[in-house]
Structure formats: structure tokens, C-alpha cells
Amino acid sequence: MPELPEVEVVRAGLERHVLGATITDVEVLHPRPVRRDVRGPAGFAAALAGRRIEAARRRGKYLWLPLDNGDALLGHLGMSGQLLVQPPEAPAERHLRVRLRLAGGEREVRFVDQRMFGGLSVSAGGAELPPEIAHIARDPLDPELDEDEVVRKVRRRISGIKRQLLDQNLVSGVGNIYADEALWRARIHGERPGDRLTARQVRELLGHARDVMTAALGEGGTSFDALYVNVNGESGYFDRSLHAYGREGEPCERCGTPVRRVAFMNRSSYFCPSCQPAPRRRRVVVPPAPD
Ligand SMILES: [Zn+2]
């Protein structure tokens, strides 16, 4: 699944390669990826033809291309989606779903998606910020993220800090892997309640999340231009640079204690039981029984 840094790589690549380009023609090869567009495949294509791409923006894992009429082409890569910029003569990818031809005939944008959880739609009036995604919080890589507000919100809640990090309405784009890595770096157990963390701890944790994601961005960024534009969701970062995630039973790089894995929301959490001690149970105060 493409993580946020990879989506940012795609955004930056689109910005480099299709800014100012006019869409001449749209071909929808499979209806499923445009299912969220109420106008259907033909209406989707008609809404894009003749429009100029003004920018490439991102909120969390959503991408959008503001168009010259105030609408936007909104996209999500889902589990297996790719947005490629290809020369028109490049052979069609096996799972090519949507093709956007651009004026000039030198390149086209292709939406390739095997499993089709992702998709594209035209957001009416969505150039500034598509209303469909306005509820999604900013992410740690976003310079406009209000960190003080995130810290305040975290410390007002009793739920575990990892659960909060994954809450897309609080801060977006921190996936399971980045959360585990940031918590390991910050030496905080994922079950620690938000209201038991200091402001400084939360701030440091957000900083670690940003560092981990920036590192992944750096590694993913190099593959983008090499393949003209290509992101396949596997930046290679995950094999080389992980300290906790996926390392069950391997020694913690700080203290040598074997990394543990526990079930977490249908996924797994990896942590060092020494560096990241589990929180004590909240003491429940039971009022004395009336006599
Ligand atoms: Zn350790």
C-alpha cells in the first residue's frame, strides 16, 4: 500500500511533469476507478477534456490537480494504485484503467491499479480544497500543520497514543509502520494514554514521525525521475531503515532486548519492551459502598 511519503513523491512528480498541461482527451478503460464520480465514466471524461492543470496538491494520501475552471481532479491510490506519466507510445500497463492525454502529445497521465480500491473523480469547485476531503487533517510533512493544536488534542484524550497517531482526523498520513518507528525512536509504548504524556513527549514524537517520513521520502524520491514517473508503493526504504516494524524477535538496536509483536487493530504493533515499557493500568477508584 502506498504510504504518505510515496504519495508525496507522486505529487512532486506530477508537479514537475504536467503543470500547465491541457487535458485533451480522457479514456476510461474500467468503470470501477471512477465510481465515485456521480456523472459516470463519460461525464467524468467530459468534465476533464479541455481543462488545464494548474497545480498538484495533496492532503494526507489524497492528491488533487486543480483545474483552470475551479474544479479539481481528485485521486487516491488505494492499495495498489499508480499515477504514471508516460510517453504515449509506451505500451499499456497490464492494469491500466484511465488514460489522460495531454496537449502536445509528448506525454500522458495513466492511472494503473490492479485491485482498484483507489480511484479518480472530478471534484466540483475543489481546486482550493476538495470538499470531499476537507475533514482530513494535515500531516506531519505539511508545513501548515498546527502542531500545538495536535499536542493539545492528544493530551485531552485517554486513548492510546498509537491509536491517536493513526486517527486521520487528528493528523493524517501516519501509517502503521511510521507510527511504530516514531514510537520506537521516542521510546514510548503505543498503549500509553494521550493524557499521560507531556507536551514535550508528544512534540518529540511528532518530530520523529516527520523524520521517519522524510527519510522515506528521500529514498522514494530517487526512483521517481529514474523511471520518468513511477511509484509502485515499495520505496525500498522499509527493508533498510526500520528499527522496530517487522523485526519481531530481533535485538533492539539500542538495548538488545528482542523486539516484540502484538496484535493491534487487525494489524501488528512492534516495539521494544525495555525501551518502550507498557503503561501501568489506570487505577480505577471505586467509591465505598453505602452502608
Ligand atoms: Zn530497546
mmCIF file of C-alpha atoms and ligand atoms in Angstrom:
data_model
loop_
_atom_site.group_PDB
_atom_site.id
_atom_site.type_symbol
_atom_site.label_atom_id
_atom_site.label_comp_id
_atom_site.label_asym_id
_atom_site.label_seq_id
_atom_site.Cartn_x
_atom_site.Cartn_y
_atom_site.Cartn_z
ATOM 1 C CA MET A 1 0.000 0.000 0.000
ATOM 2 C CA PRO A 2 1.454 3.391 -0.908
ATOM 3 C CA GLU A 3 2.294 5.276 2.267
ATOM 4 C CA LEU A 4 2.181 9.035 2.561
ATOM 5 C CA PRO A 5 5.809 9.700 1.535
ATOM 6 C CA GLU A 6 5.236 7.782 -1.685
ATOM 7 C CA VAL A 7 2.087 9.776 -2.365
ATOM 8 C CA GLU A 8 4.124 12.935 -1.827
ATOM 9 C CA VAL A 9 6.666 11.634 -4.361
ATOM 10 C CA VAL A 10 3.837 11.181 -6.855
ATOM 11 C CA ARG A 11 2.555 14.697 -6.150
ATOM 12 C CA ALA A 12 6.002 16.233 -6.639
ATOM 13 C CA GLY A 13 6.461 14.241 -9.857
ATOM 14 C CA LEU A 14 3.135 15.389 -11.267
ATOM 15 C CA GLU A 15 4.016 18.950 -10.346
ATOM 16 C CA ARG A 16 7.247 18.623 -12.302
ATOM 17 C CA HIS A 17 5.809 16.934 -15.356
ATOM 18 C CA VAL A 18 2.218 18.046 -16.001
ATOM 19 C CA LEU A 19 1.866 21.560 -14.591
ATOM 20 C CA GLY A 20 0.254 23.873 -17.152
ATOM 21 C CA ALA A 21 -0.637 20.968 -19.437
ATOM 22 C CA THR A 22 -4.084 20.843 -21.032
ATOM 23 C CA ILE A 23 -6.025 17.580 -20.954
ATOM 24 C CA THR A 24 -7.252 16.876 -24.476
ATOM 25 C CA ASP A 25 -8.933 13.520 -24.107
ATOM 26 C CA VAL A 26 -9.746 11.008 -21.360
ATOM 27 C CA GLU A 27 -10.157 7.295 -21.858
ATOM 28 C CA VAL A 28 -11.768 5.250 -19.071
ATOM 29 C CA LEU A 29 -10.807 1.618 -19.597
ATOM 30 C CA HIS A 30 -12.569 0.306 -16.488
ATOM 31 C CA PRO A 31 -15.530 1.971 -14.733
ATOM 32 C CA ARG A 32 -14.580 0.983 -11.200
ATOM 33 C CA PRO A 33 -11.809 3.546 -10.574
ATOM 34 C CA VAL A 34 -14.191 6.415 -11.460
ATOM 35 C CA ARG A 35 -17.118 5.010 -9.433
ATOM 36 C CA ARG A 36 -17.072 7.954 -7.031
ATOM 37 C CA ASP A 37 -17.835 10.345 -9.864
ATOM 38 C CA VAL A 38 -21.616 10.703 -9.993
ATOM 39 C CA ARG A 39 -21.533 11.569 -13.708
ATOM 40 C CA GLY A 40 -20.218 8.149 -14.654
ATOM 41 C CA PRO A 41 -17.247 7.426 -16.919
ATOM 42 C CA ALA A 42 -18.479 9.529 -19.865
ATOM 43 C CA GLY A 43 -19.329 12.511 -17.655
ATOM 44 C CA PHE A 44 -16.005 12.179 -15.872
ATOM 45 C CA ALA A 45 -14.153 12.276 -19.186
ATOM 46 C CA ALA A 46 -16.205 15.212 -20.474
ATOM 47 C CA ALA A 47 -15.571 17.229 -17.306
ATOM 48 C CA LEU A 48 -11.819 16.975 -17.826
ATOM 49 C CA ALA A 49 -11.467 17.479 -21.582
ATOM 50 C CA GLY A 50 -10.048 20.883 -22.427
ATOM 51 C CA ARG A 51 -9.093 21.746 -18.847
ATOM 52 C CA ARG A 52 -5.632 22.971 -17.904
ATOM 53 C CA ILE A 53 -3.798 21.533 -14.882
ATOM 54 C CA GLU A 54 -2.859 24.396 -12.572
ATOM 55 C CA ALA A 55 -1.081 22.653 -9.685
ATOM 56 C CA ALA A 56 -0.555 19.340 -7.903
ATOM 57 C CA ARG A 57 -1.673 19.236 -4.280
ATOM 58 C CA ARG A 58 -2.041 16.710 -1.516
ATOM 59 C CA ARG A 59 -3.926 16.254 1.762
ATOM 60 C CA GLY A 60 -2.942 13.069 3.549
ATOM 61 C CA LYS A 61 -2.977 10.333 0.944
ATOM 62 C CA TYR A 62 -5.315 12.206 -1.386
ATOM 63 C CA LEU A 63 -3.941 14.006 -4.411
ATOM 64 C CA TRP A 64 -5.688 16.616 -6.460
ATOM 65 C CA LEU A 65 -4.921 18.561 -9.588
ATOM 66 C CA PRO A 66 -6.653 21.973 -9.518
ATOM 67 C CA LEU A 67 -8.069 22.808 -12.950
ATOM 68 C CA ASP A 68 -8.457 26.168 -14.680
ATOM 69 C CA ASN A 69 -12.260 26.226 -14.144
ATOM 70 C CA GLY A 70 -12.077 25.858 -10.353
ATOM 71 C CA ASP A 71 -12.788 22.122 -10.338
ATOM 72 C CA ALA A 72 -10.167 19.501 -9.484
ATOM 73 C CA LEU A 73 -9.187 16.017 -10.483
ATOM 74 C CA LEU A 74 -9.147 14.151 -7.172
ATOM 75 C CA GLY A 75 -7.294 10.885 -6.778
ATOM 76 C CA HIS A 76 -6.466 8.209 -4.226
ATOM 77 C CA LEU A 77 -4.037 5.374 -4.896
ATOM 78 C CA GLY A 78 -5.826 2.919 -2.619
ATOM 79 C CA MET A 79 -3.913 -0.311 -2.063
ATOM 80 C CA SER A 80 -2.167 -0.718 -5.390
ATOM 81 C CA GLY A 81 -2.732 2.412 -7.477
ATOM 82 C CA GLN A 82 -0.102 4.207 -9.507
ATOM 83 C CA LEU A 83 -0.198 7.513 -11.328
ATOM 84 C CA LEU A 84 2.320 7.413 -14.119
ATOM 85 C CA VAL A 85 3.445 9.995 -16.637
ATOM 86 C CA GLN A 86 4.364 8.146 -19.786
ATOM 87 C CA PRO A 87 5.128 8.904 -23.404
ATOM 88 C CA PRO A 88 2.024 7.938 -25.458
ATOM 89 C CA GLU A 89 3.951 5.273 -27.359
ATOM 90 C CA ALA A 90 4.826 3.370 -24.151
ATOM 91 C CA PRO A 91 2.911 0.064 -24.143
ATOM 92 C CA ALA A 92 -0.214 -0.025 -21.996
ATOM 93 C CA GLU A 93 0.347 -1.359 -18.490
ATOM 94 C CA ARG A 94 -1.488 -4.560 -17.664
ATOM 95 C CA HIS A 95 -3.757 -2.826 -15.156
ATOM 96 C CA LEU A 96 -4.130 0.496 -16.982
ATOM 97 C CA ARG A 97 -7.565 1.898 -16.005
ATOM 98 C CA VAL A 98 -7.657 5.552 -17.029
ATOM 99 C CA ARG A 99 -5.634 7.461 -19.581
ATOM 100 C CA LEU A 100 -5.437 11.268 -19.745
ATOM 101 C CA ARG A 101 -3.958 12.531 -22.982
ATOM 102 C CA LEU A 102 -2.241 15.910 -22.758
ATOM 103 C CA ALA A 103 -1.856 18.594 -25.411
ATOM 104 C CA GLY A 104 1.418 18.466 -27.253
ATOM 105 C CA GLY A 105 1.337 14.686 -27.496
ATOM 106 C CA GLU A 106 4.598 14.179 -25.608
ATOM 107 C CA ARG A 107 3.178 12.547 -22.516
ATOM 108 C CA GLU A 108 0.051 11.307 -20.870
ATOM 109 C CA VAL A 109 -1.072 10.580 -17.324
ATOM 110 C CA ARG A 110 -2.031 6.984 -16.622
ATOM 111 C CA PHE A 111 -3.904 5.604 -13.653
ATOM 112 C CA VAL A 112 -2.835 1.997 -13.170
ATOM 113 C CA ASP A 113 -4.443 -0.068 -10.415
ATOM 114 C CA GLN A 114 -4.596 -3.813 -10.021
ATOM 115 C CA ARG A 115 -7.001 -4.096 -7.097
ATOM 116 C CA MET A 116 -8.948 -0.904 -7.770
ATOM 117 C CA PHE A 117 -9.549 0.288 -4.221
ATOM 118 C CA GLY A 118 -8.219 3.634 -5.396
ATOM 119 C CA GLY A 119 -9.787 5.909 -7.941
ATOM 120 C CA LEU A 120 -10.269 9.248 -9.636
ATOM 121 C CA SER A 121 -13.153 11.703 -9.635
ATOM 122 C CA VAL A 122 -13.810 15.283 -10.622
ATOM 123 C CA SER A 123 -14.447 17.456 -7.579
ATOM 124 C CA ALA A 124 -16.749 20.371 -8.441
ATOM 125 C CA GLY A 125 -15.230 23.583 -7.132
ATOM 126 C CA GLY A 126 -12.465 21.589 -5.471
ATOM 127 C CA ALA A 127 -9.434 23.473 -6.801
ATOM 128 C CA GLU A 128 -8.522 25.039 -3.434
ATOM 129 C CA LEU A 129 -9.505 22.023 -1.308
ATOM 130 C CA PRO A 130 -11.977 19.377 -2.485
ATOM 131 C CA PRO A 131 -14.932 19.324 -0.046
ATOM 132 C CA GLU A 132 -14.809 15.507 -0.130
ATOM 133 C CA ILE A 133 -11.521 15.565 1.794
ATOM 134 C CA ALA A 134 -11.874 18.763 3.820
ATOM 135 C CA HIS A 135 -12.276 16.704 7.022
ATOM 136 C CA ILE A 136 -8.870 15.070 6.643
ATOM 137 C CA ALA A 137 -6.257 16.548 8.929
ATOM 138 C CA ARG A 138 -2.914 17.869 7.760
ATOM 139 C CA ASP A 139 0.062 15.517 8.009
ATOM 140 C CA PRO A 140 3.496 15.790 9.661
ATOM 141 C CA LEU A 141 5.121 16.722 6.334
ATOM 142 C CA ASP A 142 2.672 19.594 5.802
ATOM 143 C CA PRO A 143 4.319 22.920 6.746
ATOM 144 C CA GLU A 144 0.910 24.246 7.797
ATOM 145 C CA LEU A 145 0.238 21.512 10.341
ATOM 146 C CA ASP A 146 -0.726 23.195 13.636
ATOM 147 C CA GLU A 147 1.485 21.174 15.952
ATOM 148 C CA ASP A 148 0.382 22.948 19.131
ATOM 149 C CA GLU A 149 -3.201 22.036 18.403
ATOM 150 C CA VAL A 150 -2.301 18.376 17.816
ATOM 151 C CA VAL A 151 -0.397 18.303 21.111
ATOM 152 C CA ARG A 152 -3.368 19.799 22.955
ATOM 153 C CA LYS A 153 -5.816 17.336 21.431
ATOM 154 C CA VAL A 154 -3.627 14.305 22.143
ATOM 155 C CA ARG A 155 -3.272 15.270 25.797
ATOM 156 C CA ARG A 156 -7.003 15.722 26.228
ATOM 157 C CA ARG A 157 -7.752 12.142 25.191
ATOM 158 C CA ILE A 158 -7.359 8.981 27.219
ATOM 159 C CA SER A 159 -6.952 6.676 24.217
ATOM 160 C CA GLY A 160 -3.573 5.139 23.449
ATOM 161 C CA ILE A 161 -1.059 7.281 21.619
ATOM 162 C CA LYS A 162 -0.650 4.884 18.672
ATOM 163 C CA ARG A 163 -4.394 4.821 18.069
ATOM 164 C CA GLN A 164 -4.322 8.610 18.082
ATOM 165 C CA LEU A 165 -1.395 8.767 15.654
ATOM 166 C CA LEU A 166 -3.430 6.665 13.209
ATOM 167 C CA ASP A 167 -6.529 8.871 13.569
ATOM 168 C CA GLN A 168 -6.787 10.677 10.220
ATOM 169 C CA ASN A 169 -8.936 13.398 11.782
ATOM 170 C CA LEU A 170 -6.138 14.296 14.195
ATOM 171 C CA VAL A 171 -3.070 14.061 11.996
ATOM 172 C CA SER A 172 -3.143 12.291 8.659
ATOM 173 C CA GLY A 173 -0.772 10.027 6.805
ATOM 174 C CA VAL A 174 0.956 8.361 9.748
ATOM 175 C CA GLY A 175 0.502 4.712 8.817
ATOM 176 C CA ASN A 176 1.136 1.672 10.978
ATOM 177 C CA ILE A 177 4.794 1.427 10.003
ATOM 178 C CA TYR A 178 5.620 5.084 10.636
ATOM 179 C CA ALA A 179 3.752 5.035 13.925
ATOM 180 C CA ASP A 180 5.771 2.057 15.204
ATOM 181 C CA GLU A 181 9.046 3.594 14.057
ATOM 182 C CA ALA A 182 8.294 7.004 15.570
ATOM 183 C CA LEU A 183 7.223 5.404 18.878
ATOM 184 C CA TRP A 184 10.420 3.334 18.982
ATOM 185 C CA ARG A 185 12.528 6.442 18.393
ATOM 186 C CA ALA A 186 10.610 8.348 21.072
ATOM 187 C CA ARG A 187 10.781 5.356 23.488
ATOM 188 C CA ILE A 188 7.042 5.478 24.036
ATOM 189 C CA HIS A 189 4.738 2.452 24.221
ATOM 190 C CA GLY A 190 1.817 2.707 21.812
ATOM 191 C CA GLU A 191 -0.742 1.993 24.528
ATOM 192 C CA ARG A 192 0.340 4.968 26.629
ATOM 193 C CA PRO A 193 -2.772 7.117 27.098
ATOM 194 C CA GLY A 194 -2.533 10.558 25.499
ATOM 195 C CA ASP A 195 -3.365 12.301 28.773
ATOM 196 C CA ARG A 196 -0.365 10.641 30.432
ATOM 197 C CA LEU A 197 2.148 12.159 28.016
ATOM 198 C CA THR A 198 3.833 15.510 28.479
ATOM 199 C CA ALA A 199 3.532 18.178 25.798
ATOM 200 C CA ARG A 200 7.231 17.754 25.170
ATOM 201 C CA GLN A 201 6.870 13.997 24.610
ATOM 202 C CA VAL A 202 4.064 14.496 22.089
ATOM 203 C CA ARG A 203 6.018 17.203 20.313
ATOM 204 C CA GLU A 204 9.100 14.972 20.109
ATOM 205 C CA LEU A 205 7.005 12.082 18.851
ATOM 206 C CA LEU A 206 5.594 14.227 16.039
ATOM 207 C CA GLY A 207 9.141 15.269 15.201
ATOM 208 C CA HIS A 208 10.197 11.625 14.989
ATOM 209 C CA ALA A 209 7.212 10.822 12.765
ATOM 210 C CA ARG A 210 8.273 13.654 10.478
ATOM 211 C CA ASP A 211 11.893 12.420 10.413
ATOM 212 C CA VAL A 212 10.896 8.845 9.588
ATOM 213 C CA MET A 213 8.598 10.023 6.816
ATOM 214 C CA THR A 214 11.161 12.458 5.439
ATOM 215 C CA ALA A 215 13.746 9.672 5.299
ATOM 216 C CA ALA A 216 11.315 7.509 3.356
ATOM 217 C CA LEU A 217 10.561 10.441 1.085
ATOM 218 C CA GLY A 218 14.248 10.831 0.292
ATOM 219 C CA GLU A 219 14.546 7.200 -0.735
ATOM 220 C CA GLY A 220 11.324 7.139 -2.727
ATOM 221 C CA GLY A 221 12.192 10.404 -4.392
ATOM 222 C CA THR A 222 15.140 8.999 -6.260
ATOM 223 C CA SER A 223 13.108 6.356 -8.074
ATOM 224 C CA PHE A 224 10.643 8.879 -9.431
ATOM 225 C CA ASP A 225 12.707 10.533 -12.111
ATOM 226 C CA ALA A 226 14.668 7.403 -12.880
ATOM 227 C CA LEU A 227 11.534 5.770 -14.270
ATOM 228 C CA TYR A 228 10.289 9.073 -15.673
ATOM 229 C CA VAL A 229 7.413 8.980 -13.229
ATOM 230 C CA ASN A 230 6.844 5.830 -11.309
ATOM 231 C CA VAL A 231 5.828 4.923 -7.853
ATOM 232 C CA ASN A 232 4.966 1.377 -7.071
ATOM 233 C CA GLY A 233 4.404 1.655 -3.365
ATOM 234 C CA GLU A 234 7.674 -0.022 -2.465
ATOM 235 C CA SER A 235 10.368 2.549 -1.982
ATOM 236 C CA GLY A 236 12.937 0.103 -0.641
ATOM 237 C CA TYR A 237 13.059 2.199 2.489
ATOM 238 C CA PHE A 238 11.220 -0.392 4.509
ATOM 239 C CA ASP A 239 13.852 -3.057 4.105
ATOM 240 C CA ARG A 240 16.836 -0.991 5.092
ATOM 241 C CA SER A 241 15.895 1.564 7.669
ATOM 242 C CA LEU A 242 13.400 0.034 10.069
ATOM 243 C CA HIS A 243 14.216 -0.285 13.762
ATOM 244 C CA ALA A 244 11.027 -1.863 15.090
ATOM 245 C CA TYR A 245 8.461 -2.646 12.417
ATOM 246 C CA GLY A 246 8.686 -6.204 11.093
ATOM 247 C CA ARG A 247 11.605 -7.075 13.399
ATOM 248 C CA GLU A 248 9.907 -9.465 15.831
ATOM 249 C CA GLY A 249 12.475 -11.406 17.861
ATOM 250 C CA GLU A 250 15.430 -9.399 16.533
ATOM 251 C CA PRO A 251 17.505 -7.478 19.096
ATOM 252 C CA CYS A 252 16.554 -3.857 19.717
ATOM 253 C CA GLU A 253 19.315 -1.723 18.198
ATOM 254 C CA ARG A 254 19.542 0.332 21.387
ATOM 255 C CA CYS A 255 19.427 -2.240 24.159
ATOM 256 C CA GLY A 256 19.488 -5.734 22.620
ATOM 257 C CA THR A 257 16.114 -6.832 24.013
ATOM 258 C CA PRO A 258 14.171 -8.853 21.420
ATOM 259 C CA VAL A 259 11.554 -6.752 19.615
ATOM 260 C CA ARG A 260 8.009 -7.868 20.416
ATOM 261 C CA ARG A 261 4.961 -8.068 18.191
ATOM 262 C CA VAL A 262 1.396 -7.781 19.454
ATOM 263 C CA ALA A 263 -1.930 -7.666 17.613
ATOM 264 C CA PHE A 264 -3.257 -4.155 17.073
ATOM 265 C CA MET A 265 -6.477 -3.229 15.245
ATOM 266 C CA ASN A 266 -6.283 -6.146 12.774
ATOM 267 C CA ARG A 267 -2.605 -5.372 12.265
ATOM 268 C CA SER A 268 0.523 -5.663 14.359
ATOM 269 C CA SER A 269 2.498 -3.415 16.646
ATOM 270 C CA TYR A 270 6.242 -3.872 17.027
ATOM 271 C CA PHE A 271 8.092 -2.386 19.982
ATOM 272 C CA CYS A 272 10.984 -2.901 22.373
ATOM 273 C CA PRO A 273 9.572 -3.973 25.755
ATOM 274 C CA SER A 274 12.583 -2.447 27.564
ATOM 275 C CA CYS A 275 12.877 0.919 25.825
ATOM 276 C CA GLN A 276 9.102 1.268 25.481
ATOM 277 C CA PRO A 277 7.637 -0.099 28.719
ATOM 278 C CA ALA A 278 3.912 -0.817 28.772
ATOM 279 C CA PRO A 279 1.858 1.724 30.722
ATOM 280 C CA ARG A 280 0.529 0.853 34.134
ATOM 281 C CA ARG A 281 -3.149 0.172 34.248
ATOM 282 C CA ARG A 282 -5.223 3.179 35.112
ATOM 283 C CA ARG A 283 -6.244 2.803 38.712
ATOM 284 C CA VAL A 284 -9.993 2.736 38.997
ATOM 285 C CA VAL A 285 -11.239 4.482 42.100
ATOM 286 C CA VAL A 286 -14.266 2.621 43.410
ATOM 287 C CA PRO A 287 -16.402 4.681 45.757
ATOM 288 C CA PRO A 288 -17.086 2.980 49.084
ATOM 289 C CA ALA A 289 -20.335 1.074 49.157
ATOM 290 C CA PRO A 290 -23.064 2.822 51.117
ATOM 291 C CA ASP A 291 -23.893 1.071 54.362
HETATM 292 ZN ZN ZN B 1 15.350 -1.422 23.414
#
